[in-house]
CSV table of C-alpha atoms (C1' of nucleotides) in Angstrom, one decimal:
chain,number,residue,atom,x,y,z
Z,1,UNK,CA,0.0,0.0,0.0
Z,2,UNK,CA,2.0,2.7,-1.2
Z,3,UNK,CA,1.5,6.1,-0.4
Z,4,UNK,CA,1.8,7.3,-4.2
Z,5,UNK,CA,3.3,10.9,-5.2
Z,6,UNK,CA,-0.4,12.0,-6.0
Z,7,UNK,CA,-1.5,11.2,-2.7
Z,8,UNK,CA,1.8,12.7,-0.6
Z,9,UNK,CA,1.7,15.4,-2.5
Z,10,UNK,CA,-2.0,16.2,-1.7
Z,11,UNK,CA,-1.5,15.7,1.8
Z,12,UNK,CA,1.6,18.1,2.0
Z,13,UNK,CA,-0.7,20.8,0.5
Z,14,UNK,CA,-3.5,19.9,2.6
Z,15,UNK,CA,-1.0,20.2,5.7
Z,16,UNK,CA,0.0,23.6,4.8
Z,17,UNK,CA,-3.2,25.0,4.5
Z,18,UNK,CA,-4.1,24.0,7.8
Z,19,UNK,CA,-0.8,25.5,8.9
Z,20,UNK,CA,-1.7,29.0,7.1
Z,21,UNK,CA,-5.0,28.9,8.8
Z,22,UNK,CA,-4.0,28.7,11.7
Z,23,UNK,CA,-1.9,31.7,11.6
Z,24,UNK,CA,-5.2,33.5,10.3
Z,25,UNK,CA,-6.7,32.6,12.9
Z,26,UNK,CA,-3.7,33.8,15.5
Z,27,UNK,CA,-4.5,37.2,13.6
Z,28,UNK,CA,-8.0,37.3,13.0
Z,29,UNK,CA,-10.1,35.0,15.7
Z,30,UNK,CA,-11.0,31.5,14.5
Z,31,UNK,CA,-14.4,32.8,13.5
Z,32,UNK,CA,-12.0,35.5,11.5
Z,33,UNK,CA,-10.9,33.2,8.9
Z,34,UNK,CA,-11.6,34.1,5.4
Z,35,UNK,CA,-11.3,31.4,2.9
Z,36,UNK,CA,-9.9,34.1,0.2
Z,37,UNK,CA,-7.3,35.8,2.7
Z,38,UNK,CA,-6.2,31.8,3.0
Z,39,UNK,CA,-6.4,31.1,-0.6
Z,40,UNK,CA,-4.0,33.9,-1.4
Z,41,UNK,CA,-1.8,32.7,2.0
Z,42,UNK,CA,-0.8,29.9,0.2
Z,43,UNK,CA,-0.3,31.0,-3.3
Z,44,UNK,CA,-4.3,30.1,-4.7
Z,45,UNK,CA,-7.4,31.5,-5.8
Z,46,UNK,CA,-10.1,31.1,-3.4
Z,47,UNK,CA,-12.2,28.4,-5.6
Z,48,UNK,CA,-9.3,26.4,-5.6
Z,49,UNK,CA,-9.2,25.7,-1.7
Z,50,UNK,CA,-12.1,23.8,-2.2
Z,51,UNK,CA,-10.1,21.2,-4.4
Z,52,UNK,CA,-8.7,20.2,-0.6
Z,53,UNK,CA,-11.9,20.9,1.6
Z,54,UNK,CA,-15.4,20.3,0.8
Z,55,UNK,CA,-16.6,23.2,2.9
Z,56,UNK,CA,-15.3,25.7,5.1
Z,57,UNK,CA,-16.6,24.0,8.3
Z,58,UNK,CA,-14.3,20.5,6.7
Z,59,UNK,CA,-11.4,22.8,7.0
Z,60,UNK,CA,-12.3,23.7,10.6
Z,61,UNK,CA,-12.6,19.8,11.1
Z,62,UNK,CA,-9.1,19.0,10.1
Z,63,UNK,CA,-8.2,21.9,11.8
Z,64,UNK,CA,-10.1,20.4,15.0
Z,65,UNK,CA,-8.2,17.2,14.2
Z,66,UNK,CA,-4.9,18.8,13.9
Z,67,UNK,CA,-4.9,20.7,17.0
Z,68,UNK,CA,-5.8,17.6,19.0
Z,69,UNK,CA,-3.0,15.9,17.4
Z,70,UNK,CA,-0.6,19.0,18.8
Z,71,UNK,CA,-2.1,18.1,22.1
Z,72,UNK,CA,-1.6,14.5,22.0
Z,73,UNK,CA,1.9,14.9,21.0
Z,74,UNK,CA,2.6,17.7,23.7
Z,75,UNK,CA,1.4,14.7,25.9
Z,76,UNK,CA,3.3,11.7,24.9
Z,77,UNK,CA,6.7,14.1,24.9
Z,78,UNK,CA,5.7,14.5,28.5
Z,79,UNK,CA,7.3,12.2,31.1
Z,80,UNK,CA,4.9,11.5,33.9
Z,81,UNK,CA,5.5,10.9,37.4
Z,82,UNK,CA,4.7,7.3,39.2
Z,83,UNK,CA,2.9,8.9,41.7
Z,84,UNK,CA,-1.1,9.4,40.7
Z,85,UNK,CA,-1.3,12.8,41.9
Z,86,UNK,CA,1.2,14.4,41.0
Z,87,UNK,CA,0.7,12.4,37.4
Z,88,UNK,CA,-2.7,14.3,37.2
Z,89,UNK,CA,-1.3,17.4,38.1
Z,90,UNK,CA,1.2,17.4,35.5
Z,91,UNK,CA,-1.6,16.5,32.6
Z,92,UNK,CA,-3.9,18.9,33.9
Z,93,UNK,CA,-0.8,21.6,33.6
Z,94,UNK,CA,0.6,20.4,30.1
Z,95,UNK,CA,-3.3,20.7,28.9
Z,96,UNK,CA,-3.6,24.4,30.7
Z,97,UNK,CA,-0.5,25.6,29.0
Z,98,UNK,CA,-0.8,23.9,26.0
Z,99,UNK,CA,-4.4,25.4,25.5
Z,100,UNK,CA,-3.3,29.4,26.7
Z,101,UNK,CA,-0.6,29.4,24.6
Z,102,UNK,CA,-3.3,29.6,21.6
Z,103,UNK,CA,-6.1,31.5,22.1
Z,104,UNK,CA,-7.4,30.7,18.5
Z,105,UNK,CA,-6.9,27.2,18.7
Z,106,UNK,CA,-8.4,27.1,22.2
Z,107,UNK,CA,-11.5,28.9,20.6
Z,108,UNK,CA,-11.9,25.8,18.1
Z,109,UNK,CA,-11.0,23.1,20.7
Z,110,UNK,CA,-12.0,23.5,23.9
Z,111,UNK,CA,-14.6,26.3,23.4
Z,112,UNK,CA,-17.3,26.3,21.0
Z,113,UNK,CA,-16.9,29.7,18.8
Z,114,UNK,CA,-17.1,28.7,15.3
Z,115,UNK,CA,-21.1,29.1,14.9
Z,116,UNK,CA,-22.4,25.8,13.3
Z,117,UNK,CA,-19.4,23.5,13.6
Z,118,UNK,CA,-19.6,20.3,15.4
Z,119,UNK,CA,-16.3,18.0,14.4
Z,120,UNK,CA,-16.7,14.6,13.0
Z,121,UNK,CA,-16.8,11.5,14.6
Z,122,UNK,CA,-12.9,11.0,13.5
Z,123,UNK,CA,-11.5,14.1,14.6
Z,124,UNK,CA,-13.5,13.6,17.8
Z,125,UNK,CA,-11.8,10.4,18.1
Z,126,UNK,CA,-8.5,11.9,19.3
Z,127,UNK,CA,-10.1,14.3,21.6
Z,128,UNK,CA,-11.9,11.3,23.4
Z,129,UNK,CA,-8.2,9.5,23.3
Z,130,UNK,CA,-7.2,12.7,25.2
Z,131,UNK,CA,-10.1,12.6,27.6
Z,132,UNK,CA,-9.7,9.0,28.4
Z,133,UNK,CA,-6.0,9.5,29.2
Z,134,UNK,CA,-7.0,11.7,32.1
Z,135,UNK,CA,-9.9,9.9,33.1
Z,136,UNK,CA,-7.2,6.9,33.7
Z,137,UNK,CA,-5.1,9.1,35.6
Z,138,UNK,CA,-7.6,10.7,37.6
Z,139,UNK,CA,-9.1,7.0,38.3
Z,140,UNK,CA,-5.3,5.5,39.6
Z,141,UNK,CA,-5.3,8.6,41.4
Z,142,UNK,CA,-8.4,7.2,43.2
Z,143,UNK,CA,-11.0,9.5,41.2
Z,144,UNK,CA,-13.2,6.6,40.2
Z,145,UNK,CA,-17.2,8.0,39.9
Z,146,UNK,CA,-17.8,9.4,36.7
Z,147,UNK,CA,-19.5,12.8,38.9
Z,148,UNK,CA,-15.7,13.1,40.3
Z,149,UNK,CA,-14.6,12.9,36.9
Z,150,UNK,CA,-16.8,15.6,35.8
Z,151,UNK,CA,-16.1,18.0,38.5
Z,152,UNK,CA,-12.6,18.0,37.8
Z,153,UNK,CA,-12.8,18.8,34.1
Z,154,UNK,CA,-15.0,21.8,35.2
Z,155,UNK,CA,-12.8,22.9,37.0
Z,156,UNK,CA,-9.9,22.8,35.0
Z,157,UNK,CA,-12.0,23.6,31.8
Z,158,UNK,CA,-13.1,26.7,34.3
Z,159,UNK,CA,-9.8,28.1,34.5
Z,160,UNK,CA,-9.3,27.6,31.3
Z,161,UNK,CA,-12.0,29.8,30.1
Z,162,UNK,CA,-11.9,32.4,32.9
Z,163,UNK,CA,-8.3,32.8,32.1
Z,164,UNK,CA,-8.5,33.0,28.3
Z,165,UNK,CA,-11.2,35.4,28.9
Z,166,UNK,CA,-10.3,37.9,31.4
Z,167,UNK,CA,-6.4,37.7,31.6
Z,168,UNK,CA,-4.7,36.4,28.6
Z,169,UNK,CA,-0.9,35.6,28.6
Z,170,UNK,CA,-1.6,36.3,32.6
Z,171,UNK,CA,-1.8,33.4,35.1
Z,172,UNK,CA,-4.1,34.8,37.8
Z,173,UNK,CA,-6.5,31.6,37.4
Z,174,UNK,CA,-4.2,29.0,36.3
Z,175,UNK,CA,-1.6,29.8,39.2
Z,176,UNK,CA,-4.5,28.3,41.1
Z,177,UNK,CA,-4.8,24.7,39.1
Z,178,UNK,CA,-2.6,22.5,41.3
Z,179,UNK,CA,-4.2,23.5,44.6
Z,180,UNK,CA,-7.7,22.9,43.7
Z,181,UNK,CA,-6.5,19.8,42.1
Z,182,UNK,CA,-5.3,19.0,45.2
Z,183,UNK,CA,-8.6,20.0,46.9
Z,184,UNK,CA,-10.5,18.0,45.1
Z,185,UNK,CA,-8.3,14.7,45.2
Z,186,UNK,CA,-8.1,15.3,48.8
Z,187,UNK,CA,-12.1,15.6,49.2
Z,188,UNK,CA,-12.5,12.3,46.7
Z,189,UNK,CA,-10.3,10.5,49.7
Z,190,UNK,CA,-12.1,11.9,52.6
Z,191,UNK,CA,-15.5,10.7,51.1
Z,192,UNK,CA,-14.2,7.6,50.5
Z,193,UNK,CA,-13.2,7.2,54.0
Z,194,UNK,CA,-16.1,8.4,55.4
Z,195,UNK,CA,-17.9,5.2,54.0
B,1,UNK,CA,-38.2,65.5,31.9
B,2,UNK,CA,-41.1,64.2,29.8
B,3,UNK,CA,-40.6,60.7,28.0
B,4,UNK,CA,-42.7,62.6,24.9
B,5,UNK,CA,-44.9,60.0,23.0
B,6,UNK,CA,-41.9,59.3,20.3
B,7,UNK,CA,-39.3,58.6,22.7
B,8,UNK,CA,-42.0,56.2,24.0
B,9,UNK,CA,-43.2,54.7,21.2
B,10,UNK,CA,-39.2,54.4,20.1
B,11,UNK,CA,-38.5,52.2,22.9
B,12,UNK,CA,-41.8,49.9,23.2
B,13,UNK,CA,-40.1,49.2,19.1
B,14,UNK,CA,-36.6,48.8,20.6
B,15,UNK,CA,-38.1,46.1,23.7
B,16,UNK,CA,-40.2,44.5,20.5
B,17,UNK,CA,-36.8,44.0,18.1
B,18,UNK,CA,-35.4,42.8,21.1
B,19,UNK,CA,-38.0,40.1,22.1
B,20,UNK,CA,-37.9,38.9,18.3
B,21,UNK,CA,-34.0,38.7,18.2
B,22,UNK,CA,-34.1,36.2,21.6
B,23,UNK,CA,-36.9,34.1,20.6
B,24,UNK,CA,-34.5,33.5,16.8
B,25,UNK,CA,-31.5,33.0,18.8
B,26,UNK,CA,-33.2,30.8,20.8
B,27,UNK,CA,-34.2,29.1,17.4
B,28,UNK,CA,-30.8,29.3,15.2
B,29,UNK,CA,-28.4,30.4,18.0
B,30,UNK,CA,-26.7,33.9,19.0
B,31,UNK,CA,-24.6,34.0,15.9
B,32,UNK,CA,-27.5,32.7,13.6
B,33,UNK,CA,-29.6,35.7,13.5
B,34,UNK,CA,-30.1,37.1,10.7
B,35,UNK,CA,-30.9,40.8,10.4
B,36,UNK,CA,-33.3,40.2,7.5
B,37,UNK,CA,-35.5,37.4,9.5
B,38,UNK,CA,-35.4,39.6,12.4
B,39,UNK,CA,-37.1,42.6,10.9
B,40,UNK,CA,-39.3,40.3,8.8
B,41,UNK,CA,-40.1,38.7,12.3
B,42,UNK,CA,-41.0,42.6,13.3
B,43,UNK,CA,-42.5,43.6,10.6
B,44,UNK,CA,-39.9,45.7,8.5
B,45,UNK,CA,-37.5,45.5,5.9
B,46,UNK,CA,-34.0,44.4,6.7
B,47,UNK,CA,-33.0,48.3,6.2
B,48,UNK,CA,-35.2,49.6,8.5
B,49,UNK,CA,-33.9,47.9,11.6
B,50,UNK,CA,-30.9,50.6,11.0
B,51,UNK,CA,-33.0,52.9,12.4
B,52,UNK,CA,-33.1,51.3,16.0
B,53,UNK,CA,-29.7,50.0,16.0
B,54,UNK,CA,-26.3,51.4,14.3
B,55,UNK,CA,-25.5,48.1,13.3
B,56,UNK,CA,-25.4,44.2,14.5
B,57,UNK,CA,-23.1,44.6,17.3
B,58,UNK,CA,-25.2,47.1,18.7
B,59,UNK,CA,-28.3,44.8,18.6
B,60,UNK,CA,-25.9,42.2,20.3
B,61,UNK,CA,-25.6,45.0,22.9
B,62,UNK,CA,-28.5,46.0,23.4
B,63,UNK,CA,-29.5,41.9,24.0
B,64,UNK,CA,-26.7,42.2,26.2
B,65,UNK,CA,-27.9,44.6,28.3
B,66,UNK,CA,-31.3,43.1,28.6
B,67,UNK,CA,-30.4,39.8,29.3
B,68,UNK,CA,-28.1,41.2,32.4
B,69,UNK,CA,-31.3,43.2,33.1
B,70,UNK,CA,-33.1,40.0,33.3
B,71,UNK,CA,-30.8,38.1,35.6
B,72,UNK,CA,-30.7,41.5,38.0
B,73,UNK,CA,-34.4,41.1,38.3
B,74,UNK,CA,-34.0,37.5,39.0
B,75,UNK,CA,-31.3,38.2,41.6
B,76,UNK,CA,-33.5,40.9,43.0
B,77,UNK,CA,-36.7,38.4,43.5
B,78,UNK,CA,-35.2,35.7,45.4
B,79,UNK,CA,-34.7,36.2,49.0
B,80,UNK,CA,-31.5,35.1,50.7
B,81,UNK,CA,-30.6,33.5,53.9
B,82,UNK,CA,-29.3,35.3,56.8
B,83,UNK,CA,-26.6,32.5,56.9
B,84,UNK,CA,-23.7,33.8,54.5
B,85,UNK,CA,-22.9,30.5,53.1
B,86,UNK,CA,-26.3,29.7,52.3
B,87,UNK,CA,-27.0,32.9,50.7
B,88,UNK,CA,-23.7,31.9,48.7
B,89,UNK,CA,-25.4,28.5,47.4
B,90,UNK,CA,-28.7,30.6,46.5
B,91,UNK,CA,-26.7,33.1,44.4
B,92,UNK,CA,-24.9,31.0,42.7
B,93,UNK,CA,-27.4,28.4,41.9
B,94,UNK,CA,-29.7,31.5,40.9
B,95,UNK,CA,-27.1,32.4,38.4
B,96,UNK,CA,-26.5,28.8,37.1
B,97,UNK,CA,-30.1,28.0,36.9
B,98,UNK,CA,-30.6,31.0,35.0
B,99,UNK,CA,-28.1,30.5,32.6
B,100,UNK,CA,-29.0,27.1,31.7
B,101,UNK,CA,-32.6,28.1,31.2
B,102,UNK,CA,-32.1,29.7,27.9
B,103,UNK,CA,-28.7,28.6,26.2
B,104,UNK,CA,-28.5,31.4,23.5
B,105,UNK,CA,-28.8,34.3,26.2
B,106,UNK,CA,-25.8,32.3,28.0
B,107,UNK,CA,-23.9,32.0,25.0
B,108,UNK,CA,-23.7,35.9,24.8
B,109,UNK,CA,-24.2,36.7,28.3
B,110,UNK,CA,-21.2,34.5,29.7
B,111,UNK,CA,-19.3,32.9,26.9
B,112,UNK,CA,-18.0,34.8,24.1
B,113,UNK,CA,-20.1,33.1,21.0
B,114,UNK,CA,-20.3,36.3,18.7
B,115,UNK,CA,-17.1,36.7,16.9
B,116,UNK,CA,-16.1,40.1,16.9
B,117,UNK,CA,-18.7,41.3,19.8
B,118,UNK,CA,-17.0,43.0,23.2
B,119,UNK,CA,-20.1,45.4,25.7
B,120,UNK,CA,-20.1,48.4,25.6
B,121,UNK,CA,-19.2,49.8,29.0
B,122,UNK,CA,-22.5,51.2,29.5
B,123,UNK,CA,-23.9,47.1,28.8
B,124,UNK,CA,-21.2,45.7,30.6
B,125,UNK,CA,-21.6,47.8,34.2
B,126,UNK,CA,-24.8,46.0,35.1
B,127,UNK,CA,-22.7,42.7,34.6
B,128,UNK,CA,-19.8,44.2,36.8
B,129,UNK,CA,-22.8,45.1,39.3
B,130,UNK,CA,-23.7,41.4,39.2
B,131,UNK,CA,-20.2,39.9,40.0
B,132,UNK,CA,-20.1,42.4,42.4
B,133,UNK,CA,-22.6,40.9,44.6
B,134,UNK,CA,-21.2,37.9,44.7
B,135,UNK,CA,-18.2,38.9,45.5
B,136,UNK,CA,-19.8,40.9,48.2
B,137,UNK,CA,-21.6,37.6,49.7
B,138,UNK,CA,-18.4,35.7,49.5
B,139,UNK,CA,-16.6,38.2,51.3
B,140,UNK,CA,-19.4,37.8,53.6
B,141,UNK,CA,-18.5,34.0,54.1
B,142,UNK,CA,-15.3,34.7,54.7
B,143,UNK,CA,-13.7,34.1,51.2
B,144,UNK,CA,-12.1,37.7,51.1
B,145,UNK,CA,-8.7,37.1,48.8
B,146,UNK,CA,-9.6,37.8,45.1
B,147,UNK,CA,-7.6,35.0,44.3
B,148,UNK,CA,-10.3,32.7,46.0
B,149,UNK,CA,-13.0,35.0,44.7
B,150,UNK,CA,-11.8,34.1,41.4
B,151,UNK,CA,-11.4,30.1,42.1
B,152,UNK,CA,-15.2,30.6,42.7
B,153,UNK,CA,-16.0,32.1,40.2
B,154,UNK,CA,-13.9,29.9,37.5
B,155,UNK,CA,-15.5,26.8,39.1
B,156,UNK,CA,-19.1,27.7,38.6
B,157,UNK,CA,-18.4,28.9,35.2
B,158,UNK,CA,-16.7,25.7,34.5
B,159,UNK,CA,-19.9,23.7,35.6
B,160,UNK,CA,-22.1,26.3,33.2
B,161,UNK,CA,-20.1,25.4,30.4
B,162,UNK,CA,-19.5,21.8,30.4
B,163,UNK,CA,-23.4,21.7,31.7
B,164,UNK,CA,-24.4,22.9,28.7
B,165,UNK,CA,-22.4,21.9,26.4
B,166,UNK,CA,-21.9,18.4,27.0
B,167,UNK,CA,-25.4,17.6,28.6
B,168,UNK,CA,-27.9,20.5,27.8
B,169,UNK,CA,-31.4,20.1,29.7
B,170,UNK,CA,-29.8,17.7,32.2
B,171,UNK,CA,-27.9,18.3,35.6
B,172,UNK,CA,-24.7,16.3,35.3
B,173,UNK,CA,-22.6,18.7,36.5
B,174,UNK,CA,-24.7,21.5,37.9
B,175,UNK,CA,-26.0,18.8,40.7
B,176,UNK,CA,-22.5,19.4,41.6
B,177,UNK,CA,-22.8,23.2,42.7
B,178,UNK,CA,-23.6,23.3,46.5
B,179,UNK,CA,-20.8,20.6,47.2
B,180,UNK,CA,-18.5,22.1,45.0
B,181,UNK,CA,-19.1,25.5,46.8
B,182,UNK,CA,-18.7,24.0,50.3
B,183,UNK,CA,-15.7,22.2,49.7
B,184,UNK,CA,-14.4,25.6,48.6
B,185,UNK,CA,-15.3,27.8,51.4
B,186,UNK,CA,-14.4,24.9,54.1
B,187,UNK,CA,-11.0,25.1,52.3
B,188,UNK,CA,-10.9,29.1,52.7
B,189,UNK,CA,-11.9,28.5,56.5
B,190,UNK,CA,-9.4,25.8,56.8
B,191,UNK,CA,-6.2,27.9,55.3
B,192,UNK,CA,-7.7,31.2,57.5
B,193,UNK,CA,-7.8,29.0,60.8
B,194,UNK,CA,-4.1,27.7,59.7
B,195,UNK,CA,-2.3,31.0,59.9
U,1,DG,C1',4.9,6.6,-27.0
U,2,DG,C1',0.5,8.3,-27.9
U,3,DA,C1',-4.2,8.2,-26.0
U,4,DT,C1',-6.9,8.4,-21.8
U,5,DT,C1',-7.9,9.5,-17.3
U,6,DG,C1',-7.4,12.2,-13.2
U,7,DT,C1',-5.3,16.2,-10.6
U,8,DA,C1',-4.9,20.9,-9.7
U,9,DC,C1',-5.8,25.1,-10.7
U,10,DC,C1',-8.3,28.9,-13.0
U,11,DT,C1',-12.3,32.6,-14.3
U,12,DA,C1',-17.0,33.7,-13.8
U,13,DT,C1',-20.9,33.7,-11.2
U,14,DC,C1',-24.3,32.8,-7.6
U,15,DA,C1',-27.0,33.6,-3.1
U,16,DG,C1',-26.6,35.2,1.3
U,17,DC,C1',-25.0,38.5,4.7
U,18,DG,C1',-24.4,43.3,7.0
U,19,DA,C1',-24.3,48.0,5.7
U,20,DT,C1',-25.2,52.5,3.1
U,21,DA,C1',-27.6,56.0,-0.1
U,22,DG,C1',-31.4,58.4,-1.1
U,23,DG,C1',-36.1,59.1,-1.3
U,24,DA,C1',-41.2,59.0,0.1
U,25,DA,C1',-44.6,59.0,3.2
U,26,DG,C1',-46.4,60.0,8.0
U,27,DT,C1',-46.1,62.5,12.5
U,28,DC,C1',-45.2,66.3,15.3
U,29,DA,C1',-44.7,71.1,16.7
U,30,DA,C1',-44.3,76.3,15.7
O,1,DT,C1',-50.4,75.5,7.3
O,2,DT,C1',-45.6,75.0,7.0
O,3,DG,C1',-41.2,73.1,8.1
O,4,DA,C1',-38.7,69.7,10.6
O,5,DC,C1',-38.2,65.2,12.2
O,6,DT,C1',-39.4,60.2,12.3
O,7,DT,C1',-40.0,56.1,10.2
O,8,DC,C1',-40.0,53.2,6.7
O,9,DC,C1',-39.0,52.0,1.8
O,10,DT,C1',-36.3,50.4,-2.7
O,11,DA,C1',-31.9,49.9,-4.7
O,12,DT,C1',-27.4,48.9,-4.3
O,13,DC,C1',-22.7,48.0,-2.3
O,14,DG,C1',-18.8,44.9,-0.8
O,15,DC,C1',-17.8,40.8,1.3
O,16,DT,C1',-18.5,36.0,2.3
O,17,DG,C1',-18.8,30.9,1.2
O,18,DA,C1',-20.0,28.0,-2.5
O,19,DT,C1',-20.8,26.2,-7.5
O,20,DA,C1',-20.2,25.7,-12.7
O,21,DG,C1',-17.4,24.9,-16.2
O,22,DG,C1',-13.1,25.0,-18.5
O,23,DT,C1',-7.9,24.4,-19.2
O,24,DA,C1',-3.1,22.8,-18.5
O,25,DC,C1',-0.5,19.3,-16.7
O,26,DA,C1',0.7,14.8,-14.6
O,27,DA,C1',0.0,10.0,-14.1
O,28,DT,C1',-1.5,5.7,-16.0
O,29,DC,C1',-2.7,2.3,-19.5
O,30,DC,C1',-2.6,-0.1,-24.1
DNA sequence: GGATTGTACCTATCAGCGATAGGAAGTCAA
DNA sequence: TTGACTTCCTATCGCTGATAGGTACAATCC
């Protein structure tokens, strides 16, 4: 199964197209994108993008894809510790910074600002893969209900927003991500003392 | 100071554009509306509408500013416990309770879902007023550091948002308010008794 | 190696959007 | 009654995403 020049040549283009948008995006907002200003980014006529992306909300989706493959490899490059906790904090920190150090692509990942986008099952996949990871961590780190689960991700999807929102490139809510962490882990083991 | 019958009947058409824009939000989302349907829904021709509002960011403004005025008058019905950490639950679950109710007015009220739209100051002071108060009955239950103002704050958002974006209608994570809110402030009695 | 198929791009054009120009009625006040 | 203001209209602009149809080039097949 061979990739075929046709077919690696196609994908190239298709990478670098994602790459110029997101550096539209960085300028403009991921709403901001406009599929002419992107034509012309990467040498094309607007028409022509099209060739590559059925519709504008397909090029969000690979976009969607792509970020979430960032993300994944941010996380694999990270060496965690053996100790649950302190494993959690450490994903829950690579995932903060990873997601303020992009406002735009924080927008189209982790926020819901493009209008009528909803990203396909496949590029979902990899988010879900991303979810999971944490939801293992969180459960060796003795976070096993699924209402623990989703208390934490509020929490850390909280400061995510409230930071992006009224501090960017600051840190006056995600300074406070390992102590509630720690707050929360340490309730989840009081409760399950208690019973 | 006389309203004077235009004034008059200029507002009562302002309130009515208003009411129209909500109930299409409501139907195609915040960033769906279309200025044409909106003054067809009133009545008018598309142009026309430029005579209440300077453009579409104004109308998202003006929405603004009503849907604050709606959750002031919420705010302002309930009655609160004498007990400050009670009256903290109340507020808060006053404020989640009406955001979830109507998920267009939250996507403008309290995330940012309109691309290029910021309030005006004039919009955004009955918000401030709003977050104000709770910050007042927080410092009232004893969380007085802005940093643990903000914690508070980041954590209810976070429930709003993954509420409704992940299980709209349901309660899978605003069932979690009132414990979430306790473990916090027994935290912020905890570190105050510690020192 | 020439014919055939597919790839990659183009120009021209469409319908939808928000916004503006300019004009015609209707309403109000001197 | 007259003049100014209010309210609405039609026509049109520039921009957007999307489609139609055509052309040059590359890859593949006999």
């Amino acid at each position: 199964m061979t990739a075929g020049r046709v077919a690696e040549r196609r994908e190239a283009k298709v990478a670098s197209i994602v790459d110029a948008a997101w550096k539209l995006a960085a300028e403009h907002g991921i709403a901001g994108i406009s599929l002419y200003a992107l034509a012309r980014a990467v040498g094309m006529r607007q028409p022509s993008l099209y060739e590559y992306f059925d519709s504008k909300h397909a090029l969000y989706d690979a976009m969607f894809a792509d970020g979430n493959r960032q993300l994944f490899e941010r996380i694999e490059a990270v060496s965690f510790p053996r100790d649950p906790r302190a494993a959690v904090k450490k994903y829950m920190r690579t995932f903060l910074d990873f997601a303020l150090e992009d406002p735009a692509r924080c927008e189209l990942l982790f926020e819901r600002h493009v209008p009528g986008f909803t990203p396909s099952p496949e590029s979902y996949a990899l988010a879900e893969e991303i979810l999971g990871r944490a939801g293992t961590l969180l459960h060796e780190a003795g976070v096993t209900s699924q209402g623990d689960i989703d208390c934490v991700v509020a929490m850390v999807g909280g400061l995510m927003a409230a930071q992006l929102s009224n501090d960017p490139g600051g840190n006056r809510w995600s300074r406070h991500l390992n102590r509630l962490v720690d707050l929360y882990l340490d309730d989840v083991i009081t409760r399950s003392n208690g019973r």
